[in-house]
């Protein structure tokens, strides 16, 4: 049995009609529902019914090149999650936002606003934007290079955290009789003068309910892992095998000490796309049905983006040609995809099928018990603190996960049956950051 | 009687605990309610109950200097209105955002997202950020000068509108059988190469429900009025007297022809802060009670910001000293405030009282009938197409306005008794912009 003190965490990664690339073509799916708020509210409520920790939206600052063949998440995540905040009670709300193409003052404020609107349920998936098209939408001819992106990200987080901490928690006094709204000694400018940013502060919104929103990260390059070890509290990752996942888990946890942090301060959440059937055969049939709807032209465009190389014309029934790992794109996804093709000696067509379910994330088809077994094994064997659950179709597969798999995990004592905290940090068992450094007299007074 | 075809429009300008600067100290007000989403949801629902056109939030990218003495709107407007969108049906949702300190791609997308979340209820109050402190939060030592701010605003709007129009309205086809999600011929890059911005596009979200969000503007300098005449569909303005308001109204409407537009294409909405009593005496008492809670130190800080001049140490019981009109700040508010002080020969203390109710906007204390009379007079006498209603306290004064003044306006046939449209543009009687220029073949096909 698992250590009862250690708790499994489950995040629902929400993507339009689902994570299988042909999800929108499945007969159970009404594709244009993904263009409505109601669809996402329904999903959020399902996640809440399943007592999941959080929902999460990816993001990208350019229209995907292959929109001809596939829908994409139509909404901007912070606005969408703000709307969802108003009609949910418990579920954590994690939005992706780029440090490469945003301003720290504006973004720190938007997350603080979401955190207050949701009474402490905001999370930020910090990305450095590996795509090629985003830069050209925001006045740049080229994306900054990989090292620069991470250097900017580090400084961005320094500024953002300083801004959140620019107000002590109790700065608002609202003393009607004395006419004093705020204790201005508890609100400090930050006077940041760095290489990428000059920001005076203070922030124009008081400290977030959670101190800082939950900080999530999803890069797996060397620079990405160092950034995560320094900054992140949860890490999303794509892992195909238990061994790779264990190695990644050990690697990342091992880096924390270098930043004065403990292994429990950062949770590792690999992706899992569960294809659920009442029987194993039903699950396999469902997977085959989805794969039968794949469009290889779309798959090749996706593969090209993942490998940062134009592969739109490669022959489908031959092995993946030699491709050189770039230094600028998503390095870990490159290694994962090429590794999978070589290890299993796949043709391009078979590789596209293997990627269709989760763009490189692990797909597990089986009964609820079998899926729970996989989750338990990775959780107990040092590969995961929880999972980034990627339903193949939406809303259907999330309903199935919540109605069929979650109860198994609950019966095994692995997963909560009720929320016992109010904030996203409390769901994840993470401490609320103090403002010791910036407001020393406040800490003494406490 | 008024022309029955001409309809009065009412926007609720929502500000924390209300527009009177001492609102938060009033015994009817629970000041920290303004830090919660519930407070604003309550207000939005009241506005909807009164069949108002819209609610509106101001914004500023720096903490007000005088936060010691007064609360400020704690939330970022686009996130706050996204949350409100999820729990309201009809009310228009107008957020302020700066063209000086945002990126067009990011902001155009956020407004498109809000417009879809609300099914066509988004509006954008376009501001150029006259304040001194904002620049230093976003990497600049000084705010750009007045002319530069408006030049950037004009280019910003060109980019934003091109991005909204980068998708034809029917670009999403979602043909499951054929596997075609979008008609990519109906989605165009914009390839903008300008002085301030280089933006390739297309936008990564389909065309807003309204085509473009409603475009609102609130600058009254020469450059501001030209910008409004070219771009805006509604203008907020502060006017103290009927004559000034009529002159402003004529001036602005007269500029529209120069841009190939008609007078009905732009609505002029002066501010009005209604202090409502069952009797005139009750209204005056209420105003006096609020004024008794004024803190002159706070008033002087506000006055300094409005006049872009440090006046924090001027004597209270003498006339306003000579102040030179700057060229960089809010020019129209300068003229209004100095004009008021000189015209009525006010001491600084009396001036502060006159400004406390609405920062230069008109305050009208009286019975519901008297307030309706004032509204009707300005509306019929060529001074206003509607009003920017600024409740002195919140939520109480908005309840009073909706319960007491709106029925009078409805009985007089001036104001709607039910919503007859679905979108904010429909409430305001404004046309939905076409995409003729960018997608000519679409327009022909229609
Ligand atoms: C589950 C998951 C979700 C991700 N979501 C996004 C996203 O929404 N937007 C984005 O730009 N990158 C996203 N990424 C990519 C990473 O954040 C990162 O940019 C990428 O892995 C390149 O960094 P690296 O070279 O350090 O791996 C995601 C990665 C994973 C594993
Ligand atoms: C009702 C009203 C609301 C305004 N709201 C804002 C605001 O939220 N943020 C802002 O920066 N300026 C705001 N302004 C100021 C104007 O948008 C504009 O920046 C200012 O008037 C200076 O421009 P001008 O010199 O053209 O008058 C507002 C003005 C009015 C009349």
Short mmCIF file of C-alpha atoms in Angstrom, two decimals, chain A residues 217-388:
data_model
loop_
_atom_site.label_atom_id
_atom_site.label_comp_id
_atom_site.label_asym_id
_atom_site.label_seq_id
_atom_site.Cartn_x
_atom_site.Cartn_y
_atom_site.Cartn_z
CA UNK A 217 5.85 24.45 -15.62
CA UNK A 218 6.10 22.07 -18.55
CA UNK A 219 9.54 22.36 -20.14
CA UNK A 220 11.90 19.39 -19.95
CA UNK A 221 15.14 20.61 -21.51
CA UNK A 222 18.11 21.20 -19.21
CA UNK A 223 17.22 24.86 -18.96
CA UNK A 224 13.59 23.95 -18.49
CA UNK A 225 14.33 21.53 -15.65
CA UNK A 226 16.56 24.03 -13.88
CA UNK A 227 13.87 26.67 -14.22
CA UNK A 228 11.32 24.23 -12.82
CA UNK A 229 13.57 23.27 -9.92
CA UNK A 230 14.02 26.91 -9.01
CA UNK A 231 10.48 28.12 -9.57
CA UNK A 232 7.79 25.55 -10.21
CA UNK A 233 5.50 23.78 -7.77
CA UNK A 234 4.05 21.34 -10.28
CA UNK A 235 5.47 20.05 -13.54
CA UNK A 236 3.52 18.62 -16.46
CA UNK A 237 5.50 16.17 -18.56
CA UNK A 238 5.04 13.72 -21.43
CA UNK A 239 6.48 10.26 -20.63
CA UNK A 240 5.99 7.06 -22.62
CA UNK A 241 7.52 4.46 -20.31
CA UNK A 242 7.71 3.84 -16.59
CA UNK A 243 11.50 3.86 -16.77
CA UNK A 244 11.70 7.20 -18.54
CA UNK A 245 9.16 8.65 -16.13
CA UNK A 246 11.11 7.38 -13.11
CA UNK A 247 14.32 8.84 -14.48
CA UNK A 248 12.65 12.20 -15.10
CA UNK A 249 11.08 12.15 -11.65
CA UNK A 250 14.41 11.39 -9.93
CA UNK A 251 16.20 13.95 -12.04
CA UNK A 252 13.80 16.77 -11.27
CA UNK A 253 13.44 15.99 -7.55
CA UNK A 254 17.22 15.77 -7.31
CA UNK A 255 17.63 19.31 -8.54
CA UNK A 256 15.50 20.90 -5.85
CA UNK A 257 18.14 20.77 -3.12
CA UNK A 258 20.29 23.07 -5.19
CA UNK A 259 17.69 25.77 -4.66
CA UNK A 260 17.10 25.11 -0.97
CA UNK A 261 13.90 23.22 -1.69
CA UNK A 262 12.62 19.76 -0.69
CA UNK A 263 11.31 16.99 -2.96
CA UNK A 264 7.75 17.58 -1.71
CA UNK A 265 7.87 21.19 -2.84
CA UNK A 266 7.38 20.17 -6.47
CA UNK A 267 4.87 17.67 -7.83
CA UNK A 268 5.55 15.74 -11.04
CA UNK A 269 2.43 15.10 -13.14
CA UNK A 270 2.93 13.05 -16.33
CA UNK A 271 0.21 13.10 -18.95
CA UNK A 272 -2.14 10.16 -19.36
CA UNK A 273 -4.86 9.83 -21.96
CA UNK A 274 -7.29 7.19 -20.68
CA UNK A 275 -9.37 5.33 -23.28
CA UNK A 276 -11.95 3.67 -21.07
CA UNK A 277 -14.14 0.64 -21.87
CA UNK A 278 -16.32 -1.64 -19.79
CA UNK A 279 -14.10 -4.41 -21.14
CA UNK A 280 -10.58 -4.25 -22.48
CA UNK A 281 -11.96 -5.07 -25.92
CA UNK A 282 -14.40 -2.18 -25.75
CA UNK A 283 -11.53 0.16 -24.89
CA UNK A 284 -9.42 -1.13 -27.79
CA UNK A 285 -12.35 -0.77 -30.16
CA UNK A 286 -12.86 2.76 -29.04
CA UNK A 287 -9.21 3.57 -29.63
CA UNK A 288 -9.34 1.95 -33.08
CA UNK A 289 -12.48 3.90 -33.93
CA UNK A 290 -10.76 7.17 -33.05
CA UNK A 291 -7.64 6.19 -34.98
CA UNK A 292 -9.76 5.38 -38.04
CA UNK A 293 -10.73 9.06 -38.14
CA UNK A 294 -7.14 10.31 -38.27
CA UNK A 295 -6.10 12.47 -41.19
CA UNK A 296 -2.40 11.78 -41.92
CA UNK A 297 -1.99 15.23 -43.46
CA UNK A 298 -2.92 16.72 -40.12
CA UNK A 299 -0.69 14.28 -38.27
CA UNK A 300 2.29 15.25 -40.42
CA UNK A 301 1.71 18.94 -39.71
CA UNK A 302 1.59 18.18 -35.99
CA UNK A 303 4.72 16.03 -36.23
CA UNK A 304 6.49 18.84 -38.10
CA UNK A 305 5.64 21.27 -35.32
CA UNK A 306 6.73 18.83 -32.60
CA UNK A 307 10.07 18.13 -34.30
CA UNK A 308 10.51 21.75 -35.45
CA UNK A 309 11.22 20.35 -38.96
CA UNK A 310 9.09 20.32 -42.12
CA UNK A 311 7.97 16.69 -42.55
CA UNK A 312 4.74 17.35 -44.42
CA UNK A 313 5.92 15.40 -47.48
CA UNK A 314 7.62 12.35 -45.98
CA UNK A 315 6.39 8.90 -47.15
CA UNK A 316 3.96 7.36 -44.69
CA UNK A 317 4.95 3.72 -44.99
CA UNK A 318 8.66 4.08 -44.41
CA UNK A 319 10.59 4.67 -41.19
CA UNK A 320 10.89 8.23 -39.90
CA UNK A 321 13.81 9.79 -41.85
CA UNK A 322 16.80 11.15 -39.97
CA UNK A 323 15.93 14.46 -38.36
CA UNK A 324 18.38 16.70 -36.57
CA UNK A 325 17.45 17.87 -33.09
CA UNK A 326 17.12 21.65 -33.20
CA UNK A 327 18.29 23.76 -30.33
CA UNK A 328 15.42 26.23 -30.43
CA UNK A 329 12.23 24.18 -30.33
CA UNK A 330 10.76 21.79 -27.79
CA UNK A 331 13.78 19.56 -27.13
CA UNK A 332 12.22 17.02 -24.81
CA UNK A 333 9.27 16.33 -27.10
CA UNK A 334 11.76 15.84 -29.94
CA UNK A 335 13.64 13.21 -27.94
CA UNK A 336 10.43 11.49 -26.90
CA UNK A 337 8.98 11.25 -30.39
CA UNK A 338 12.16 10.21 -32.19
CA UNK A 339 12.93 7.81 -29.33
CA UNK A 340 9.53 6.17 -29.69
CA UNK A 341 9.89 5.80 -33.47
CA UNK A 342 13.35 4.25 -33.20
CA UNK A 343 12.69 2.07 -30.15
CA UNK A 344 9.65 0.42 -31.70
CA UNK A 345 10.92 0.71 -35.28
CA UNK A 346 7.72 2.42 -36.41
CA UNK A 347 6.77 3.58 -39.87
CA UNK A 348 5.64 7.18 -40.07
CA UNK A 349 2.02 6.02 -40.37
CA UNK A 350 2.25 3.93 -37.19
CA UNK A 351 4.08 6.75 -35.42
CA UNK A 352 1.25 9.14 -36.32
CA UNK A 353 -1.25 6.69 -34.83
CA UNK A 354 0.79 6.44 -31.66
CA UNK A 355 0.90 10.22 -31.39
CA UNK A 356 -2.72 10.85 -32.34
CA UNK A 357 -4.04 10.08 -28.87
CA UNK A 358 -1.92 12.53 -26.95
CA UNK A 359 0.79 14.19 -29.06
CA UNK A 360 3.42 12.06 -27.31
CA UNK A 361 1.70 11.71 -23.96
CA UNK A 362 0.95 8.18 -22.84
CA UNK A 363 -2.32 6.65 -24.00
CA UNK A 364 -3.73 3.84 -21.82
CA UNK A 365 -6.69 1.88 -23.14
CA UNK A 366 -8.44 -0.47 -20.72
CA UNK A 367 -11.07 -1.01 -18.09
CA UNK A 368 -11.43 1.42 -15.18
CA UNK A 369 -9.55 -1.08 -12.98
CA UNK A 370 -6.71 -1.38 -15.49
CA UNK A 371 -6.37 2.38 -15.80
CA UNK A 372 -6.41 2.73 -12.01
CA UNK A 373 -3.71 0.04 -11.85
CA UNK A 374 -1.47 2.03 -14.19
CA UNK A 375 -2.04 5.20 -12.22
CA UNK A 376 -1.31 3.44 -8.94
CA UNK A 377 1.82 1.77 -10.30
CA UNK A 378 3.39 5.00 -11.52
CA UNK A 379 2.34 6.78 -8.34
CA UNK A 380 3.82 4.17 -6.00
CA UNK A 381 6.89 3.35 -8.11
CA UNK A 382 8.48 6.78 -8.09
CA UNK A 383 7.29 7.98 -11.48
CA UNK A 384 4.53 10.43 -10.56
CA UNK A 385 2.89 12.45 -7.81
CA UNK A 386 -0.27 12.53 -9.83
CA UNK A 387 -1.43 12.86 -13.41
CA UNK A 388 -2.35 15.32 -16.05
#
